[in-house]
Coordinates of C-alpha atoms and ligand atoms in Angstrom, one line a residue:
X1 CA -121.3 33.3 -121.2
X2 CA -123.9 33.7 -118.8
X3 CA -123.6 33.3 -114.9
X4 CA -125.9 31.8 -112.9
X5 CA -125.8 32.1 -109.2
X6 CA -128.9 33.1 -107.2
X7 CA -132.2 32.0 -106.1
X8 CA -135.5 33.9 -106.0
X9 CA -136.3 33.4 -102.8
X10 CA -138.9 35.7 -100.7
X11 CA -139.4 38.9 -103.4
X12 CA -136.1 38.9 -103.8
X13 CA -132.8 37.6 -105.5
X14 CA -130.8 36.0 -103.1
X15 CA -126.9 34.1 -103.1
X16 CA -126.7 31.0 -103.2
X17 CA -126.1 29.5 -100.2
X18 CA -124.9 26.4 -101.8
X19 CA -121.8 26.6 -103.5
X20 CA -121.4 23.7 -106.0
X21 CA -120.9 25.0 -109.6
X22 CA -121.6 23.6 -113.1
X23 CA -120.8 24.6 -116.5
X24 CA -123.4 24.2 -118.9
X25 CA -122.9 23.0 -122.3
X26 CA -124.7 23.8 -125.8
X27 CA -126.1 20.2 -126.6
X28 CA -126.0 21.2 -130.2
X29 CA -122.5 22.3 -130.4
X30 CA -120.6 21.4 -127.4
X31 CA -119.7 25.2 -126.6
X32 CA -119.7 26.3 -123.0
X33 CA -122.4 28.7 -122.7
X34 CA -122.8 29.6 -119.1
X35 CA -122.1 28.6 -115.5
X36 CA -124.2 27.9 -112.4
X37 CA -124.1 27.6 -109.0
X38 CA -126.6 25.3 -107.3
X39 CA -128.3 25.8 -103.9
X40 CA -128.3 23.6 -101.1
X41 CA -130.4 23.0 -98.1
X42 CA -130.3 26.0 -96.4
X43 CA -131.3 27.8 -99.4
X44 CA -134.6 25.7 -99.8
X45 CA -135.1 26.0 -96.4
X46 CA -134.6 29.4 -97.0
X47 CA -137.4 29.5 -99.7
X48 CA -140.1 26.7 -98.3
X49 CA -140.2 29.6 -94.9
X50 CA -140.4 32.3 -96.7
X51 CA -143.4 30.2 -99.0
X52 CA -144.8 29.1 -95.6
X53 CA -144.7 33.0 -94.2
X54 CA -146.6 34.3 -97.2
X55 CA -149.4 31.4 -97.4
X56 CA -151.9 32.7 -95.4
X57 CA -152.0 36.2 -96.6
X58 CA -152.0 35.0 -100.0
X59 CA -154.7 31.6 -99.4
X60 CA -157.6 34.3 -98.8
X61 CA -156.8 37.0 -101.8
X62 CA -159.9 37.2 -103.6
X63 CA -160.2 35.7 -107.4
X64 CA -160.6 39.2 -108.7
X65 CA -157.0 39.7 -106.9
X66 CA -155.4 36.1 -108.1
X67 CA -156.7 37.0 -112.1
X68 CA -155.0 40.0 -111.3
X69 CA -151.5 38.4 -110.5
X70 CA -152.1 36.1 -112.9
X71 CA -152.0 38.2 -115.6
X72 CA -149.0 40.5 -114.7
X73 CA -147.4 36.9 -114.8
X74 CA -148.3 36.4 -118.4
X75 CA -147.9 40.0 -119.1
X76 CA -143.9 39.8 -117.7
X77 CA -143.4 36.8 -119.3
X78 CA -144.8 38.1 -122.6
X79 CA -142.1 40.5 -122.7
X80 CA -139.3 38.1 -122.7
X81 CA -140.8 35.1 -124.9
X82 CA -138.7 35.5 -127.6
X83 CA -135.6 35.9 -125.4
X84 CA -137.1 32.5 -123.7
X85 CA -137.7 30.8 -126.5
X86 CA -134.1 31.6 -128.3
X87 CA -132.3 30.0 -124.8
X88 CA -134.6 26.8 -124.9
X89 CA -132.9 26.6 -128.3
X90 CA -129.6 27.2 -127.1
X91 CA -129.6 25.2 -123.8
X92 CA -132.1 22.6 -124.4
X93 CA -131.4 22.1 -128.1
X94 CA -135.0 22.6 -129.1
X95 CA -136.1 23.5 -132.4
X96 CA -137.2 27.2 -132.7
X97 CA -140.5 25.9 -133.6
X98 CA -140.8 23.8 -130.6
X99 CA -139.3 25.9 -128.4
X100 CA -141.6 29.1 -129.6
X101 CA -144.7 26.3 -129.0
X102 CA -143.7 25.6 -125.8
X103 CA -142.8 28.8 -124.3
X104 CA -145.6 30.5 -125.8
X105 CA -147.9 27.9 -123.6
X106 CA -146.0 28.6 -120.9
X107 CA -147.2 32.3 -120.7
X108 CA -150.4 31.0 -122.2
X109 CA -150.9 28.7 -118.5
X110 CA -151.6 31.7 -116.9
X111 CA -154.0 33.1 -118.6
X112 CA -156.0 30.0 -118.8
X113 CA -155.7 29.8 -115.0
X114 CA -157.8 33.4 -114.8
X115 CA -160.7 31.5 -116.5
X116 CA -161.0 28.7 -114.1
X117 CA -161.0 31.3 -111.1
X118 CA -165.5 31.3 -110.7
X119 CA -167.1 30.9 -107.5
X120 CA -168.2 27.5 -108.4
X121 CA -164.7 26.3 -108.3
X122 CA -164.9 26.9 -105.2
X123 CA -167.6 26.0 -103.1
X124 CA -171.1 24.0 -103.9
X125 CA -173.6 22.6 -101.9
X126 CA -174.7 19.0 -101.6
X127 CA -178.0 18.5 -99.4
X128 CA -177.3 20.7 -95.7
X129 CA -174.0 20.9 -96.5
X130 CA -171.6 23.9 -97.6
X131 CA -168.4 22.0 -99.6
X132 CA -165.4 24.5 -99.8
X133 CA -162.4 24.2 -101.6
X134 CA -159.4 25.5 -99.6
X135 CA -155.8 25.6 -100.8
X136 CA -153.7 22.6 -99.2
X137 CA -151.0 25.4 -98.6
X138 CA -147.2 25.4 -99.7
X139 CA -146.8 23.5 -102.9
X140 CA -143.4 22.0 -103.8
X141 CA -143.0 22.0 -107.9
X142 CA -140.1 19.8 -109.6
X143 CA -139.7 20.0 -113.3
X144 CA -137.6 18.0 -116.3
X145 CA -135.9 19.4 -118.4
X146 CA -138.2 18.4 -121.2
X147 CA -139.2 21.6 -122.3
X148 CA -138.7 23.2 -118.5
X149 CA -140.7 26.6 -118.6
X150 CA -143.5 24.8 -119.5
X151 CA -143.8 22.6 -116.6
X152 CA -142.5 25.5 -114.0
X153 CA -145.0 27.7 -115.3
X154 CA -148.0 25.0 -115.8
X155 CA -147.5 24.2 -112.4
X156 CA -146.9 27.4 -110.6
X157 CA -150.5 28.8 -112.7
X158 CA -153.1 25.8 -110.9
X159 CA -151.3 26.4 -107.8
X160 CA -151.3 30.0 -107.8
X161 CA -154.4 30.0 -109.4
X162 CA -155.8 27.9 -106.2
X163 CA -154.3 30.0 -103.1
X164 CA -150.9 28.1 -102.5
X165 CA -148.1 29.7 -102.4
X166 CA -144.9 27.5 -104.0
X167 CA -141.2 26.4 -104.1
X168 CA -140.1 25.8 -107.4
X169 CA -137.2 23.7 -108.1
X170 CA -136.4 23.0 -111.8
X171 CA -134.4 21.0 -113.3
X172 CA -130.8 21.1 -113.0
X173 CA -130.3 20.8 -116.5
X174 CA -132.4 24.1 -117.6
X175 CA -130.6 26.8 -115.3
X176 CA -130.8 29.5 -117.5
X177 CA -134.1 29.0 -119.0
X178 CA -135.1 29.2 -115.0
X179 CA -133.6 32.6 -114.8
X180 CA -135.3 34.0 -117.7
X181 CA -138.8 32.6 -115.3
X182 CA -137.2 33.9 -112.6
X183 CA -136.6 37.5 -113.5
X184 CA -140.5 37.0 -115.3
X185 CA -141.8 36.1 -112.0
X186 CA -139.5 39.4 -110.0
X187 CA -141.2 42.0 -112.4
X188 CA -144.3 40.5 -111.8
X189 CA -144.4 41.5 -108.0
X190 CA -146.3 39.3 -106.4
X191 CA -146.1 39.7 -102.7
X192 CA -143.4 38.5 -101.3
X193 CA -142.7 34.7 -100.5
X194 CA -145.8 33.5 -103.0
X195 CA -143.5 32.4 -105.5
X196 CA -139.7 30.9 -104.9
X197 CA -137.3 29.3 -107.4
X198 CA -134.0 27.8 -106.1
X199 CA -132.1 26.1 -108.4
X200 CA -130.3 22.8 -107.4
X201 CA -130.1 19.2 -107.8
X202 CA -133.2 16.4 -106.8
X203 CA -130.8 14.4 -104.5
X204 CA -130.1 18.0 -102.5
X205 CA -132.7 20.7 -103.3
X206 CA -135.6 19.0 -104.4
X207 CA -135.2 16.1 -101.6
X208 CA -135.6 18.9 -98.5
X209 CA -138.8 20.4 -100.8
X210 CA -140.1 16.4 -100.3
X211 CA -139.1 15.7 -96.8
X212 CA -140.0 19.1 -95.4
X213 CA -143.4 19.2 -93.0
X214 CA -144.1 22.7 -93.9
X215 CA -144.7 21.8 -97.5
X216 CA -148.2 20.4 -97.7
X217 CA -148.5 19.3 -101.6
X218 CA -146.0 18.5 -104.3
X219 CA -146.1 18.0 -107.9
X220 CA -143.2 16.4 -109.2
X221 CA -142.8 15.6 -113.2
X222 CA -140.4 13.5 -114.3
X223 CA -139.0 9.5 -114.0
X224 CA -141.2 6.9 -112.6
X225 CA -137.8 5.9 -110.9
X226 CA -137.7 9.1 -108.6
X227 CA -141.2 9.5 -108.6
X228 CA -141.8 5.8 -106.7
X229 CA -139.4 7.6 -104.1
X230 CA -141.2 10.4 -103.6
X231 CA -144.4 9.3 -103.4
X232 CA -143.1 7.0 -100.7
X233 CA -141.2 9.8 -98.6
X234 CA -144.1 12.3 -99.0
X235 CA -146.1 9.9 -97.2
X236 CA -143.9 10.5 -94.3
X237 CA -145.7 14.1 -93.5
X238 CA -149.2 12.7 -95.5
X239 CA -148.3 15.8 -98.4
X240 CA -150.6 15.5 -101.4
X241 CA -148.8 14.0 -104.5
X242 CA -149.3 14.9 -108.2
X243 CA -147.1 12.6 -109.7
X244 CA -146.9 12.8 -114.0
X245 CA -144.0 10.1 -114.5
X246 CA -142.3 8.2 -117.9
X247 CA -144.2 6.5 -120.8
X248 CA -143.9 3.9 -123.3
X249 CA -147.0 5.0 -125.7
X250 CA -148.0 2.7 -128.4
X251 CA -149.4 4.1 -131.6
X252 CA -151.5 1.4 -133.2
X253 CA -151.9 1.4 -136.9
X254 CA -155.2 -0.7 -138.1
X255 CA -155.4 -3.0 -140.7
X256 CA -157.7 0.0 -142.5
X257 CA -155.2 2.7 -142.2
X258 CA -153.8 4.6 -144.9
X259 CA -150.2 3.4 -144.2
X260 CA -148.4 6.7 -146.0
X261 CA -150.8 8.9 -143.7
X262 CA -150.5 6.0 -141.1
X263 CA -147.0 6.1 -141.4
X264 CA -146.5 9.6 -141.2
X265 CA -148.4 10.6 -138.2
X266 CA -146.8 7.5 -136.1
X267 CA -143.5 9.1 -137.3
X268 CA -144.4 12.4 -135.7
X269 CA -145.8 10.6 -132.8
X270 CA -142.4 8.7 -132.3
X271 CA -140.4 12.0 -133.1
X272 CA -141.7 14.4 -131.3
X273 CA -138.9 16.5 -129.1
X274 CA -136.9 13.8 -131.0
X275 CA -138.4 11.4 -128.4
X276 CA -137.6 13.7 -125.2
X277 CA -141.0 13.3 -125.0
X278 CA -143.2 11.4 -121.9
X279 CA -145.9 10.8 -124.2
X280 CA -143.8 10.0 -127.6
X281 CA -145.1 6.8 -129.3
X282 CA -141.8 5.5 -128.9
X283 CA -143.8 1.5 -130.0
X284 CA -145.6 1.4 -133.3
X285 CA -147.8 -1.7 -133.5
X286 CA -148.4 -2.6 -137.3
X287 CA -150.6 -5.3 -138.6
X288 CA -148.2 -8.1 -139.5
X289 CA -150.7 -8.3 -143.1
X290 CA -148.9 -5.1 -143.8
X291 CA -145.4 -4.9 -142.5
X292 CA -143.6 -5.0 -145.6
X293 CA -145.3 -1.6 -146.9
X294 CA -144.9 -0.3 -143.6
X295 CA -141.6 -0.9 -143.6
X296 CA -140.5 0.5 -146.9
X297 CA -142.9 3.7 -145.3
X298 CA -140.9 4.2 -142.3
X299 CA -137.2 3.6 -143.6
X300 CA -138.2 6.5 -146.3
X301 CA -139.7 8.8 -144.0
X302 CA -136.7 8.8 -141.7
X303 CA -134.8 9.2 -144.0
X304 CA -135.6 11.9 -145.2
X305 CA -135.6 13.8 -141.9
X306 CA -133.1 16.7 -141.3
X307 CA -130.8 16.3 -138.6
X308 CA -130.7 19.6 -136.8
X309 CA -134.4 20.3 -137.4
X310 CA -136.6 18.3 -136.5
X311 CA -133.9 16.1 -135.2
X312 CA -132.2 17.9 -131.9
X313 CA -129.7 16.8 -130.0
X314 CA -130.0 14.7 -126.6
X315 CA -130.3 17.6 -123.7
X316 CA -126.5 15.8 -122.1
X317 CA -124.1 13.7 -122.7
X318 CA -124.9 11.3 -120.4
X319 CA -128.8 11.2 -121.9
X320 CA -126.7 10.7 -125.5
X321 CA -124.7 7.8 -123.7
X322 CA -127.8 6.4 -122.3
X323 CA -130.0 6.1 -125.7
X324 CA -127.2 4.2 -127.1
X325 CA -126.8 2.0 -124.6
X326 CA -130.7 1.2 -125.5
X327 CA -129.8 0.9 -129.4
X328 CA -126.7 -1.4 -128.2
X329 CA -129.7 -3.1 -126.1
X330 CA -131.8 -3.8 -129.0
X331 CA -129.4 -5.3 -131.3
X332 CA -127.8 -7.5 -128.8
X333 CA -131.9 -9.1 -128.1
X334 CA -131.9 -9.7 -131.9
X335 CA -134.2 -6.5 -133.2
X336 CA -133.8 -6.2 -136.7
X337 CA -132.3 -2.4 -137.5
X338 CA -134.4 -0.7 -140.1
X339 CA -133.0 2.5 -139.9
X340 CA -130.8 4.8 -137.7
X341 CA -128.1 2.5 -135.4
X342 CA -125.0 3.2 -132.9
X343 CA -123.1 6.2 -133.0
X344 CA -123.8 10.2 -134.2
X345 CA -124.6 11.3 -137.8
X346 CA -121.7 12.0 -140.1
X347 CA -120.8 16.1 -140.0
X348 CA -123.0 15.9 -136.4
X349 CA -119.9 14.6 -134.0
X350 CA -119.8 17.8 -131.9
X351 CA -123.3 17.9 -130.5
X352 CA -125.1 15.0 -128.9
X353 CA -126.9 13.9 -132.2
X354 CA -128.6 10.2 -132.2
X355 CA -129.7 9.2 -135.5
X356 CA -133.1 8.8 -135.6
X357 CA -133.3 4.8 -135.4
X358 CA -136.2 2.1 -136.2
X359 CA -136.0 -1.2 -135.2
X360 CA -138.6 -3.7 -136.4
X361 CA -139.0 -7.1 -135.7
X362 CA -139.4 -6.5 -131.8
X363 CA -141.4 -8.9 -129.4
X364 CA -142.9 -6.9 -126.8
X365 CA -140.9 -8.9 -124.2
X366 CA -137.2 -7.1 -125.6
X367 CA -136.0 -4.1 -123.5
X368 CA -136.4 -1.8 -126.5
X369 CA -140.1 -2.6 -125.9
X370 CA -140.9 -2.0 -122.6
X371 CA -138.4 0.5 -121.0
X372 CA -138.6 4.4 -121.4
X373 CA -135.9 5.3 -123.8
X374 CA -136.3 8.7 -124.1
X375 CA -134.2 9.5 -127.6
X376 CA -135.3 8.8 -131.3
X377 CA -135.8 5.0 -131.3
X378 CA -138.9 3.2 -132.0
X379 CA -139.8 -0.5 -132.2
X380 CA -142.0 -1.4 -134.5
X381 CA -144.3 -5.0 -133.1
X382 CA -146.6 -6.4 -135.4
X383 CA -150.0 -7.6 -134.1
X384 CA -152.3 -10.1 -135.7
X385 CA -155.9 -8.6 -135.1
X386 CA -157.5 -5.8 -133.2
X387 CA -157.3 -8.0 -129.8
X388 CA -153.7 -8.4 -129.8
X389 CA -153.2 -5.1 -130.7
X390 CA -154.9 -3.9 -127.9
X391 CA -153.2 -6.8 -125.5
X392 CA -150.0 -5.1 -126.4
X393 CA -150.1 -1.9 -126.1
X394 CA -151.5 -2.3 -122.9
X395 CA -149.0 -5.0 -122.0
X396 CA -146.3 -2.2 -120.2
X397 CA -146.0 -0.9 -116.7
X398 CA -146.8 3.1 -118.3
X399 CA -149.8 4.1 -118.9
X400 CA -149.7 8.0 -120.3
X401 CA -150.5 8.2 -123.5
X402 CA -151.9 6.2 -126.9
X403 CA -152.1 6.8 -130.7
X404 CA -154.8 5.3 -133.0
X405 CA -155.0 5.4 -136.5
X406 CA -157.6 4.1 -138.8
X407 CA -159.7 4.7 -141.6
X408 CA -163.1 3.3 -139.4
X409 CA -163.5 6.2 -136.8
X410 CA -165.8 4.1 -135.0
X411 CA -163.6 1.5 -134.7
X412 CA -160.5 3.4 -133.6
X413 CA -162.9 4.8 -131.0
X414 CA -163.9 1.4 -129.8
X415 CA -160.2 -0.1 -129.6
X416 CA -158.8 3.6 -127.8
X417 CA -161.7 2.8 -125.2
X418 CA -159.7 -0.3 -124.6
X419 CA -156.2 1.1 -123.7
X420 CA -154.8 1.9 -120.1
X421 CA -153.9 5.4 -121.1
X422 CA -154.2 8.8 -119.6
X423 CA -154.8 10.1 -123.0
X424 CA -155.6 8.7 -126.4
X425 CA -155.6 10.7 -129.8
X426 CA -157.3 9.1 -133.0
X427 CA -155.7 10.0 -136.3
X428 CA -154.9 13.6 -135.1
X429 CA -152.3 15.4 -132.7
X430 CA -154.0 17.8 -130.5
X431 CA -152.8 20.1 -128.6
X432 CA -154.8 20.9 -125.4
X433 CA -153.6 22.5 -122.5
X434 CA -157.6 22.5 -120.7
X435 CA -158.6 18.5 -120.8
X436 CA -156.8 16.7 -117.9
X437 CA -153.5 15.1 -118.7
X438 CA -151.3 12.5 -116.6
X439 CA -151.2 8.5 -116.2
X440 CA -152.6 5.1 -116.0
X441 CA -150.4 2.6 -113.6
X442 CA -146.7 3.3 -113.5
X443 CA -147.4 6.8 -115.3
X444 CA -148.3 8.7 -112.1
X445 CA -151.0 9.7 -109.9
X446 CA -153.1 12.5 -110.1
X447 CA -154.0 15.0 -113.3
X448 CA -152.9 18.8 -114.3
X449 CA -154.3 21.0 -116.7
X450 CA -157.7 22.7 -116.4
X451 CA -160.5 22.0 -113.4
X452 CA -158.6 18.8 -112.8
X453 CA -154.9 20.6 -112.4
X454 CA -156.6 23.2 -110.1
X455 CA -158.3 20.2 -108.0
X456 CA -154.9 19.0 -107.5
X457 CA -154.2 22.2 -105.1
X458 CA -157.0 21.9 -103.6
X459 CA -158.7 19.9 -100.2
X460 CA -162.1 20.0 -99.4
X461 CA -164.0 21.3 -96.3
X462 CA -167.9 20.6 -95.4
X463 CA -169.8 22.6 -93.3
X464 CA -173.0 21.4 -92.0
X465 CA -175.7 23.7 -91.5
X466 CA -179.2 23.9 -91.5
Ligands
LIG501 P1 -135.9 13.0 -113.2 O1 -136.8 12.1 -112.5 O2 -134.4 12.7 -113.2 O3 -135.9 14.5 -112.5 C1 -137.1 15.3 -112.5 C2 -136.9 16.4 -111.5 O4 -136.9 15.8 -110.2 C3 -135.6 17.2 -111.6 O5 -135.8 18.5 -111.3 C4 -134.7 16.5 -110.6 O6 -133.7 17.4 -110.1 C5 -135.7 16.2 -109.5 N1 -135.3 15.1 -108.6 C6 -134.4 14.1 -108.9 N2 -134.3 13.3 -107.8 C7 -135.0 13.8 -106.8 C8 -135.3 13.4 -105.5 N3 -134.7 12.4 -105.0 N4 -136.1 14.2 -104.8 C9 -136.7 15.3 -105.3 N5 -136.5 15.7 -106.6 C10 -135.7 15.0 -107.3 O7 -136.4 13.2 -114.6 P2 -135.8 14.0 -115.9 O8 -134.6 13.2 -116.4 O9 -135.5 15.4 -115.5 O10 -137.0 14.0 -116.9 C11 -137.2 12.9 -117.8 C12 -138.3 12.1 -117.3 O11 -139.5 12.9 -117.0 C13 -138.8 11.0 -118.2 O12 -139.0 9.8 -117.5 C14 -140.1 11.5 -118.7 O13 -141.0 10.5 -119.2 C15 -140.6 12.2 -117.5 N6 -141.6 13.2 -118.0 C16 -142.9 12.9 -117.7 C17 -143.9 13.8 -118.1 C18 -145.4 13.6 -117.8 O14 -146.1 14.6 -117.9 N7 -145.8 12.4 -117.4 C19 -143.5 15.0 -118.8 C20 -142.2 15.2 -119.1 C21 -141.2 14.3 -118.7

């Protein structure tokens, strides 16, 4: 069983102050695997000083010095990946393949930062004047639990990468993933103060990273419930707001598709992370020419997916009580079940398995339809031409992410040019951690990943001078 009960918090590992404990649970099994204490307000008081201490030191290293650090980042966390990946499996209840992916990008977000570190990043000219790119100064980064390192280290890379120096709170249901990071980010040795981790809850921890006046940006990742409320008390002390929030992606399947191949790539779409995912395609929108053939499709492919892998369990029990609650939701509003339903798979009771579940026959009005579920449950709504089919999917507060899948690439391009969606794949899953990512309307504010994730950390100054 592991214990864990300090912050890194100025160079070094420090007590909590805080004094709350949790145990943490295997999702797959049930079994108690470790223990943690979480810090409080003093301890990310503690941490946002000694962040605010180190900033300016750290704001003017050169680039030469910042690819440096960069890559003894990815060169400690290299060293533990496989040790990293192994606990995203055992605490999150990835799938090694996923978990490998995801940590392996992780390490990978550093390296990636090093190549965006070129003078012209920087500074330009326009007419007489001199624009500079300065870092906005302490950074506060909140994770999910969705695959944690990845967002902690993401993050932490365009900031670093930039000149800020950060406070790094993940979530409270990934402790001893953040350890791992944490001990990644020790060996490392980076001055001290530059980088700061202090475990905790949002409500205690993460709200004194928001409300704090010596934290000049954040970049939160998670709900669009708590990220309303932050984005309204950072305005408080005018911080800069990255906000990547919840989804409801539609993937929509044209009347020209090849519904086996159709069929299957919405399935992975819908599945991914077994739905823990912000930019799952949790709504498949079908022409209602060919429901009957997509139906018979989709009940076969389910079915004949593993629970275990690909299917994981729901990261808590409370996450496991809330995706029923959705499946109770879409019955009661008269969705037809397909597939999947209440209640865990049979030889699955210990862990918090949901059985992957397909309901068809939904009106976009229904719950199922428009809320963020977050758990192996799709709703299939059927659309009578291209025009509907766009008026659909874009007929939901999110805006993150789109599937479209089509035989006609011209025409899949035309209809993906439609959708109010941060990102749109056609026919293909890609996997690119350079082009900028985030949301459309109730999906956030702001982008990560590449130029437009360093921008993020950035303000602008302009000098006049002839
Ligand atoms: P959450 O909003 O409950 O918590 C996210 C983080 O914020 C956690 O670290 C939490 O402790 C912290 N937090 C909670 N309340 C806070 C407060 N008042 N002040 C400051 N911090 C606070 O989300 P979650 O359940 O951890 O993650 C799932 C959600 O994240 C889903 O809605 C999903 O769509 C979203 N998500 C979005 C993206 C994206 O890139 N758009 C990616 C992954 C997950």
């Amino acid at each position: 069983m592991k214990t864990v009960n300090q912050h890194f918090i100025n160079g070094r590992f420090v007590d909590s102050h805080g004094q709350e404990t949790v145990d943490i649970h295997n999702p797959a099994t049930g079994e108690l695997i470790g223990r943690s204490t979480y810090g409080d307000e003093v301890d990310a008081e503690r941490a946002i000083a000694a962040a605010k201490a180190a900033f300016p030191a750290w704001s003017v290293t050169t680039l030469d010095e910042r690819r440096e650090y960069l890559q003894r980042l990815a060169d400690a966390l290299t060293e533990r990946i496989d040790e990293l990946a192994a606990m995203t499996v055992t605490e999150y209840g990835a799938t090694p393949l996923f978990a490998g992916a995801i940590d392996g990008q992780a390490r990978d977000f550093f390296l990636l930062a090093q190549d965006l570190l070129t003078p012209e990043n920087f500074q330009e000219t326009h007419n007489t004047a001199t624009i500079t790119k300065v870092p906005v100064g302490v950074a506060g980064l909140l994770t999910p639990w969705n695959g944690n390192p990845w967002f902690v280290c993401g993050k932490a890379a365009s900031a670093l990468a930039a000149g800020c120096t950060v406070v790094i709170k993940p979530s409270e249901l990934s402790m001893l993933q953040a350890q791992i990071v944490m001990e990644c980010f020790a060996k490392a040795g980076l001055p001290a103060g530059v980088i700061n981790v202090v475990n905790g809850l949002g409500a205690v921890v993460g709200n004194t990273i928001v409300h704090s006046p010596d934290v000049q940006k954040l970049s939160f990742t998670g709900s669009t419930k708590v990220g309303k409320q932050i984005g309204r008390d950072a305005t408080e002390t005018m911080k800069r707001v990255t906000l990547e929030l919840g989804g409801k992606s539609p993937t929509i399947i044209l009347d020209d598709a090849d519904l086996k191949n159709a069929v299957e790539f919405a399935l992975n779409a819908g599945f991914m992370n077994t739905g823990q995912a912000c930019i799952a395609g949790s709504r498949i929108l079908v022409p209602e020419s060919r429901l009957d053939e997509a139906k018979q499709a989709l009940k076969a492919g389910v079915e004949a997916l593993t629970i275990g892998d690909p299917i994981q369990p729901m990261v808590s029990t409370g996450h496991y009580e809330r995706v029923q609650s959705y499946i109770r939701k879409g019955i009661e509003e008269g969705a037809e079940l397909l597939v999947g339903g209440e209640g865990k798979p049979a030889g699955f009771e210990a862990g918090n398995y949901v059985k992957p579940t397909v309901f068809v026959g939904v009106t976009n009005d229904m719950t199922i339809a428009q809320e963020e579920i977050f758990g192996p449950v799709l709703s299939v709504i059927t659309y009578r031409d291209d025009d509907e089919a766009v008026a659909i999917a874009n007929d939901v507060d999110y805006g993150l992410h789109a599937y479209v899948y089509g035989e006609d690439k011209k025409r899949a391009r035309t209809v993906a040019n439609r959708l109010l969606a941060g990102r749109v794949m056609i026919n293909e899953m890609v996997d690119d951690p350079t082009s900028p990512f985030g949301g459309f309307k109730m999906s956030g504010i702001g982008r990560e990943f590449g130029l437009h994730g360093l921008q993020a950390y950035l303000e602008t100054r302009t000098v006049y001078a002839t």
